[in-house]
mmCIF file of C-alpha atoms and ligand atoms in Angstrom:
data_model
loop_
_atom_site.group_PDB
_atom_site.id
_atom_site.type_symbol
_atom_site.label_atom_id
_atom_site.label_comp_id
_atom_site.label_asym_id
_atom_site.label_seq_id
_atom_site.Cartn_x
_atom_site.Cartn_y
_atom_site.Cartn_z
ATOM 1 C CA UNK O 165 104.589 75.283 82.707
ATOM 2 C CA UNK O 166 100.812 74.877 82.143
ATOM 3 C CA UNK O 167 98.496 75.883 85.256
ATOM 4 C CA UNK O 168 94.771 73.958 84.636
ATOM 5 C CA UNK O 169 92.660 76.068 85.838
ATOM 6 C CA UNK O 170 89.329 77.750 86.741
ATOM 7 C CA UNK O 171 88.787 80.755 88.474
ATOM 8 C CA UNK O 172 86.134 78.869 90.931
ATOM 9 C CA UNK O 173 88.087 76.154 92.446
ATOM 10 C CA UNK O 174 91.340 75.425 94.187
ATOM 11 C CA UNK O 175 93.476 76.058 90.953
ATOM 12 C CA UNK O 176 92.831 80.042 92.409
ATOM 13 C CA UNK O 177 95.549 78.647 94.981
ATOM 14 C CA UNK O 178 98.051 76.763 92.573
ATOM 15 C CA UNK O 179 98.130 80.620 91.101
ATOM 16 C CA UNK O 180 98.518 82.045 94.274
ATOM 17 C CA UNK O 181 101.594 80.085 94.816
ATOM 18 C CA UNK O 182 102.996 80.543 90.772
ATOM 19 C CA UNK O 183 102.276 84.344 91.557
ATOM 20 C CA UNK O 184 104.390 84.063 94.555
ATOM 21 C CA UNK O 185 107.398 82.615 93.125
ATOM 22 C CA UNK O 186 107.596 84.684 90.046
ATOM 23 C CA UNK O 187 106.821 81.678 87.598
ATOM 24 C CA UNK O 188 106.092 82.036 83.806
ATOM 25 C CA UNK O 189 103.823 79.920 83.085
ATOM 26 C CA UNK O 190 100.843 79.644 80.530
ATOM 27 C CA UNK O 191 96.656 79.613 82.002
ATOM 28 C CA UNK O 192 94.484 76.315 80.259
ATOM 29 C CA UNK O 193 91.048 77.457 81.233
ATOM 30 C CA UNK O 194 88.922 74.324 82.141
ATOM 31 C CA UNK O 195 85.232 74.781 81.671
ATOM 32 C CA UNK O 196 83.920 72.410 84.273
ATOM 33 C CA UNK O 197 80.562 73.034 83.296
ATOM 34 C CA UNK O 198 81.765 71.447 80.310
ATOM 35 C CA UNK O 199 83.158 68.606 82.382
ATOM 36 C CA UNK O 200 86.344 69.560 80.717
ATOM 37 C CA UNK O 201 88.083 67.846 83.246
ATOM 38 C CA UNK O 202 86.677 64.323 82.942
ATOM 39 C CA UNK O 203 88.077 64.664 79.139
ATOM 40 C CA UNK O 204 90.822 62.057 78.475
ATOM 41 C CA UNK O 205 93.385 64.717 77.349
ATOM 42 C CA UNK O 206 92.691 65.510 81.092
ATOM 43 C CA UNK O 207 92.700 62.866 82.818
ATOM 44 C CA UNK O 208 95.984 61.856 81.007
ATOM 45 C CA UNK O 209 97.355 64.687 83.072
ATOM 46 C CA UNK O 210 95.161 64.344 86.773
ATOM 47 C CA UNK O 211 93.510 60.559 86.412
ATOM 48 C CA UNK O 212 91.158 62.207 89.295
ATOM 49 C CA UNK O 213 89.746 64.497 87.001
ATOM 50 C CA UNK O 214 89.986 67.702 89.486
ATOM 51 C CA UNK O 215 91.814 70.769 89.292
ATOM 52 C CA UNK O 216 94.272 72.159 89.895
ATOM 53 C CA UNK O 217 96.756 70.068 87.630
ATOM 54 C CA UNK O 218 100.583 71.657 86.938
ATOM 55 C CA UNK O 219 102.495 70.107 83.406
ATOM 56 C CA UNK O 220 105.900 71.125 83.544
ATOM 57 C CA UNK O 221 107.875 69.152 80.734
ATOM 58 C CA UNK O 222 107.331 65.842 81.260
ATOM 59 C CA UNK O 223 106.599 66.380 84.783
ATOM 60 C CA UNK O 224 102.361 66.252 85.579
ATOM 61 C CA UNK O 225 101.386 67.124 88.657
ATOM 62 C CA UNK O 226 97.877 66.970 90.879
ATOM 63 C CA UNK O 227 96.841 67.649 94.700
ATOM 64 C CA UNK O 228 97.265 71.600 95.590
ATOM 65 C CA UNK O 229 100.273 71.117 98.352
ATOM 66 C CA UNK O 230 101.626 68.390 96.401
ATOM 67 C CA UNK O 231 101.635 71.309 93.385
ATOM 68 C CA UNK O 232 103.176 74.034 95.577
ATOM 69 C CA UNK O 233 105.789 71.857 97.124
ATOM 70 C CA UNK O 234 107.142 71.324 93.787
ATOM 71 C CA UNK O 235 106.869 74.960 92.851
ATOM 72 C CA UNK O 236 108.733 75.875 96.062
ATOM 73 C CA UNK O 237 111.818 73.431 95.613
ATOM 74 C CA UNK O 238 111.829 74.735 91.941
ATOM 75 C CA UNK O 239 111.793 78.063 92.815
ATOM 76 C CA UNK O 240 114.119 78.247 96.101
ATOM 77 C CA UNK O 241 114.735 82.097 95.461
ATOM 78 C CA UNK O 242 111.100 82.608 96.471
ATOM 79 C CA UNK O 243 112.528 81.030 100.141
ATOM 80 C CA UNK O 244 108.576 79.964 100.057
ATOM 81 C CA UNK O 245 109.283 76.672 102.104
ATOM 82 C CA UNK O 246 112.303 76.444 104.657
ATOM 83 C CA UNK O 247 114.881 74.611 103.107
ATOM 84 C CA UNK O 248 115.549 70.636 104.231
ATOM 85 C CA UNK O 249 117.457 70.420 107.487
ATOM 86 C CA UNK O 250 116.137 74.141 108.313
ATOM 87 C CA UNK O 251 114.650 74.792 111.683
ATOM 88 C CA UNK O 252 111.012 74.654 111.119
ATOM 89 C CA UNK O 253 111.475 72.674 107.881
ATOM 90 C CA UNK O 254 108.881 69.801 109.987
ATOM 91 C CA UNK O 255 106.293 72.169 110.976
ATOM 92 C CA UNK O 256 106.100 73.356 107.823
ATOM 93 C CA UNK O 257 105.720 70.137 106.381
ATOM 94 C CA UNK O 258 102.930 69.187 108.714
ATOM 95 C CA UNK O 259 100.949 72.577 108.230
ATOM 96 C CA UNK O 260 101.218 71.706 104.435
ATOM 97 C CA UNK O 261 99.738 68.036 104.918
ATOM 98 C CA UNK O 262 97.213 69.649 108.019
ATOM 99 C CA UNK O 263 95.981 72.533 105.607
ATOM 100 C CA UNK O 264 93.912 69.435 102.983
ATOM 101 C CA UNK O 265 93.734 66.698 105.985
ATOM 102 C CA UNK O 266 92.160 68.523 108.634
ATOM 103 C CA UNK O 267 91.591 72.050 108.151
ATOM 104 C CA UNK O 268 89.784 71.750 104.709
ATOM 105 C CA UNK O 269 87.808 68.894 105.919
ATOM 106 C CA UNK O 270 86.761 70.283 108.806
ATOM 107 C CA UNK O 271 85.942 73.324 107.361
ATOM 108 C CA UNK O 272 83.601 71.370 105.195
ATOM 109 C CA UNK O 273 81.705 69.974 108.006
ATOM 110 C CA UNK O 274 81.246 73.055 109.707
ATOM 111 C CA UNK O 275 79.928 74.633 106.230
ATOM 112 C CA UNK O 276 77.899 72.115 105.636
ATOM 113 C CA UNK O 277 76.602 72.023 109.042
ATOM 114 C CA UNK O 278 77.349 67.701 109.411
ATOM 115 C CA UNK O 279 78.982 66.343 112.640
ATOM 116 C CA UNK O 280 82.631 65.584 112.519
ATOM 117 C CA UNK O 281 83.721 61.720 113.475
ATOM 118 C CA UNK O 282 87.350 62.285 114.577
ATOM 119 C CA UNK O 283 87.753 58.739 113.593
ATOM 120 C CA UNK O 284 88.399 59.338 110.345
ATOM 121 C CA UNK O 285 91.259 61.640 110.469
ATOM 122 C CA UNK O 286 90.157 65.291 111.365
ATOM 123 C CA UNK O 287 88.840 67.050 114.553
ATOM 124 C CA UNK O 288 85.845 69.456 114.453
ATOM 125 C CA UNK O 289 86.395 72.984 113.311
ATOM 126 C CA UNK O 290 86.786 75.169 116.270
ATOM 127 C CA UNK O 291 89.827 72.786 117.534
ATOM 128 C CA UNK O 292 91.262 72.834 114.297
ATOM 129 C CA UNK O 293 91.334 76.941 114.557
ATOM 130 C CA UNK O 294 92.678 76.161 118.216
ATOM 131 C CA UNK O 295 95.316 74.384 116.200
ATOM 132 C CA UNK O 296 96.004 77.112 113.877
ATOM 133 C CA UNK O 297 96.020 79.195 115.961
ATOM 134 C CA UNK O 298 98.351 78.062 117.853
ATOM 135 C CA UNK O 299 101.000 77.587 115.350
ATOM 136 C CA UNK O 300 100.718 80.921 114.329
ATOM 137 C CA UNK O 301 101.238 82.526 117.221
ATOM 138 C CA UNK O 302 102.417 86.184 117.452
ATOM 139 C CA UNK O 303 102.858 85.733 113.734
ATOM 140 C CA UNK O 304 103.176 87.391 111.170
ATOM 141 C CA UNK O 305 103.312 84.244 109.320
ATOM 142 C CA UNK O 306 103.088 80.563 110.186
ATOM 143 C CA UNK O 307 106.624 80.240 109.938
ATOM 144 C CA UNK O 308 107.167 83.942 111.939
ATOM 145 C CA UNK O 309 109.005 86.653 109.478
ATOM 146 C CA UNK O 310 108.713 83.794 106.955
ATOM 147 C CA UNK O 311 105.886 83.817 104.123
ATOM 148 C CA UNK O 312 105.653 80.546 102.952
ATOM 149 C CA UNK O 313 103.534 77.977 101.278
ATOM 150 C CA UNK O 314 101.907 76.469 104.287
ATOM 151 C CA UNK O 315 100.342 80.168 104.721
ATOM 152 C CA UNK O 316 99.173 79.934 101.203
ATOM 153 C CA UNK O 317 97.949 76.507 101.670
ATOM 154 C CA UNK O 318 95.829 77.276 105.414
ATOM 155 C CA UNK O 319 95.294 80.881 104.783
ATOM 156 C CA UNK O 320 93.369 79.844 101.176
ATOM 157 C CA UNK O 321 91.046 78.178 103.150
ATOM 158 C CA UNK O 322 90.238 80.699 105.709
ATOM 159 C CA UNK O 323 90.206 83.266 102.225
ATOM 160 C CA UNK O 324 87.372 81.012 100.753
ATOM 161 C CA UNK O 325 85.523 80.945 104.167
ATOM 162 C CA UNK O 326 85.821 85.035 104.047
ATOM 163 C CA UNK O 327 84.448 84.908 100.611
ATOM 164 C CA UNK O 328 81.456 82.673 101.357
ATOM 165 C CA UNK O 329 80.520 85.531 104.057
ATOM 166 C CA UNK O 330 81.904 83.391 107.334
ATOM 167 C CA UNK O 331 84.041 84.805 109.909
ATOM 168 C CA UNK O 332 86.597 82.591 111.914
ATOM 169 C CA UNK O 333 85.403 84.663 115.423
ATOM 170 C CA UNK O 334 89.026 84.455 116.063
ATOM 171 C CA UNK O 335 90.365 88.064 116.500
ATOM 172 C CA UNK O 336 93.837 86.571 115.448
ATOM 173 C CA UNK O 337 93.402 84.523 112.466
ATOM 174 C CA UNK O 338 91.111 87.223 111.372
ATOM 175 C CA UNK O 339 94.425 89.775 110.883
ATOM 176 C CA UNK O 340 95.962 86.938 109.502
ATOM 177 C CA UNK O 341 93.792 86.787 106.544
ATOM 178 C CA UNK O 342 93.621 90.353 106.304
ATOM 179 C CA UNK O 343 97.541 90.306 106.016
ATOM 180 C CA UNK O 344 97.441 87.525 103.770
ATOM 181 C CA UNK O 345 95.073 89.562 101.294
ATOM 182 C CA UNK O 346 96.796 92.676 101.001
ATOM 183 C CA UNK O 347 99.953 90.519 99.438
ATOM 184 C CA UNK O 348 100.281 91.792 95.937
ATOM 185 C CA UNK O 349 99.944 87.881 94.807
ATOM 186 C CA UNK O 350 97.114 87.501 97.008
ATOM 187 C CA UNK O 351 94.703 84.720 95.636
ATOM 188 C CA UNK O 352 92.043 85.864 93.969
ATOM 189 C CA UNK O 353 89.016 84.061 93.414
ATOM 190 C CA UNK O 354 86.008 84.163 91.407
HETATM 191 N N1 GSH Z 1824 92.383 67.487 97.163
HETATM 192 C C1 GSH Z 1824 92.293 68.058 95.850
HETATM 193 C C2 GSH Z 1824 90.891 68.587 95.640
HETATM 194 C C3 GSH Z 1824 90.668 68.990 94.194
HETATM 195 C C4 GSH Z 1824 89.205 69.327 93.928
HETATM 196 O O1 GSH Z 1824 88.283 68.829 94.602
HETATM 197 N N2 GSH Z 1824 89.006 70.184 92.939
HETATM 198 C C5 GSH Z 1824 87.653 70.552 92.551
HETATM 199 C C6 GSH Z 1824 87.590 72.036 92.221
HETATM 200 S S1 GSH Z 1824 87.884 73.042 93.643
HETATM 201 C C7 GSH Z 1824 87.252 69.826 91.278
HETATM 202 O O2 GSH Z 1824 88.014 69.777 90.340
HETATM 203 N N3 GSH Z 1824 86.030 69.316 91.267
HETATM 204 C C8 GSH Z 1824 85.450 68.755 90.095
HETATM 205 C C9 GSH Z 1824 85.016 67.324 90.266
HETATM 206 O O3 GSH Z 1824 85.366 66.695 91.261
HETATM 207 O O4 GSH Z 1824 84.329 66.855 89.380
HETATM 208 C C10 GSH Z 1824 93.335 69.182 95.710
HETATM 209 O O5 GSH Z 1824 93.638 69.858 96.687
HETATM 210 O O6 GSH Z 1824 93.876 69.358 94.612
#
């Protein structure tokens, strides 16, 4: 398999996730500086032009949760999603759609300090913590005992956040992320 991938954008998760499940797989750094991503060797792989991308044989792949589903069916010994017919198999699902149409939106408003229209598809950031929140519960993980890659997929975001120097001001997602970062795997970004 062949990660595309720079160290200062969301391919930092797609590793997370390889990390995770114990994957070989080979780095292609893409300069985007060098708008090495809007190359057509590239874009023959992700016609958006944005990383991360995944090649596995034949197989291309683009879209972070899209990437990490794939990874987790492929790797079922990781047990990083529940498997189909599982109890929380649905919530998981949702939490891995929520995690790039709500929560990283949202998070983007608040960031960039614009109001949030719920009309098109996402609620304002301190109701999608609520949210979060909430499905987390006592915890440890989204799923309870269960790592998976809906924690990868939310707690990446909340990671980045951390990194930029912003603080949920939720006592309980703030362990969260502080559990989620001492994993060995643990994204790193940068
Ligand atoms: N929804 C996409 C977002 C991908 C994305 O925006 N990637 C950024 C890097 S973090 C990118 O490649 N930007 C370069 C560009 O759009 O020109 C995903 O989750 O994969």
């Amino acid at each position: 398999m062949k990660l595309y991938y720079n160290p200062k954008s969301r391919a930092a998760i797609a590793k997370w996730m390889l990390d995770e499940c114990g994957a070989d797989y080979e780095i292609v750094l893409i300069d985007l500086e060098k708008r090495e991503h809007k190359t057509p060797a590239f874009l023959s792989i992700n016609p958006a032009g944005k990383l991360p991308a995944l090649l596995d044989g034949h197989q291309r792949l683009y879209e972070t949760p899209a990437i990490c589903l794939y990874l987790a069916e492929k790797f079922p010994q990781a047990k990083l999603a529940p498997e189909p017919g599982a109890p929380g198999r649905g919530r998981f699902l949702s939490l891995m759609m929520y995690s790039t149409a709500q929560l990283e939106p949202s998070m983007g408003d608040s960031m960039m300090k614009v109001e949030t229209h719920p009309q098109r598809g996402w609620d304002d950031f301190e109701t999608v913590k609520n949210v979060i929140e909430q499905e987390l519960g006592h915890g440890p993980y989204l799923l309870g005992e269960q790592f998976t890659a809906a924690d990868i997929m939310v707690g990446s975001m909340f990671m980045w956040l951390r990194l930029w120097g912003v603080h949920t001001g939720r006592a309980r997602l703030e362990a969260y992320i502080d559990r989620l970062a001492a994993r060995p795997a643990a994204m790193k970004m940068g």
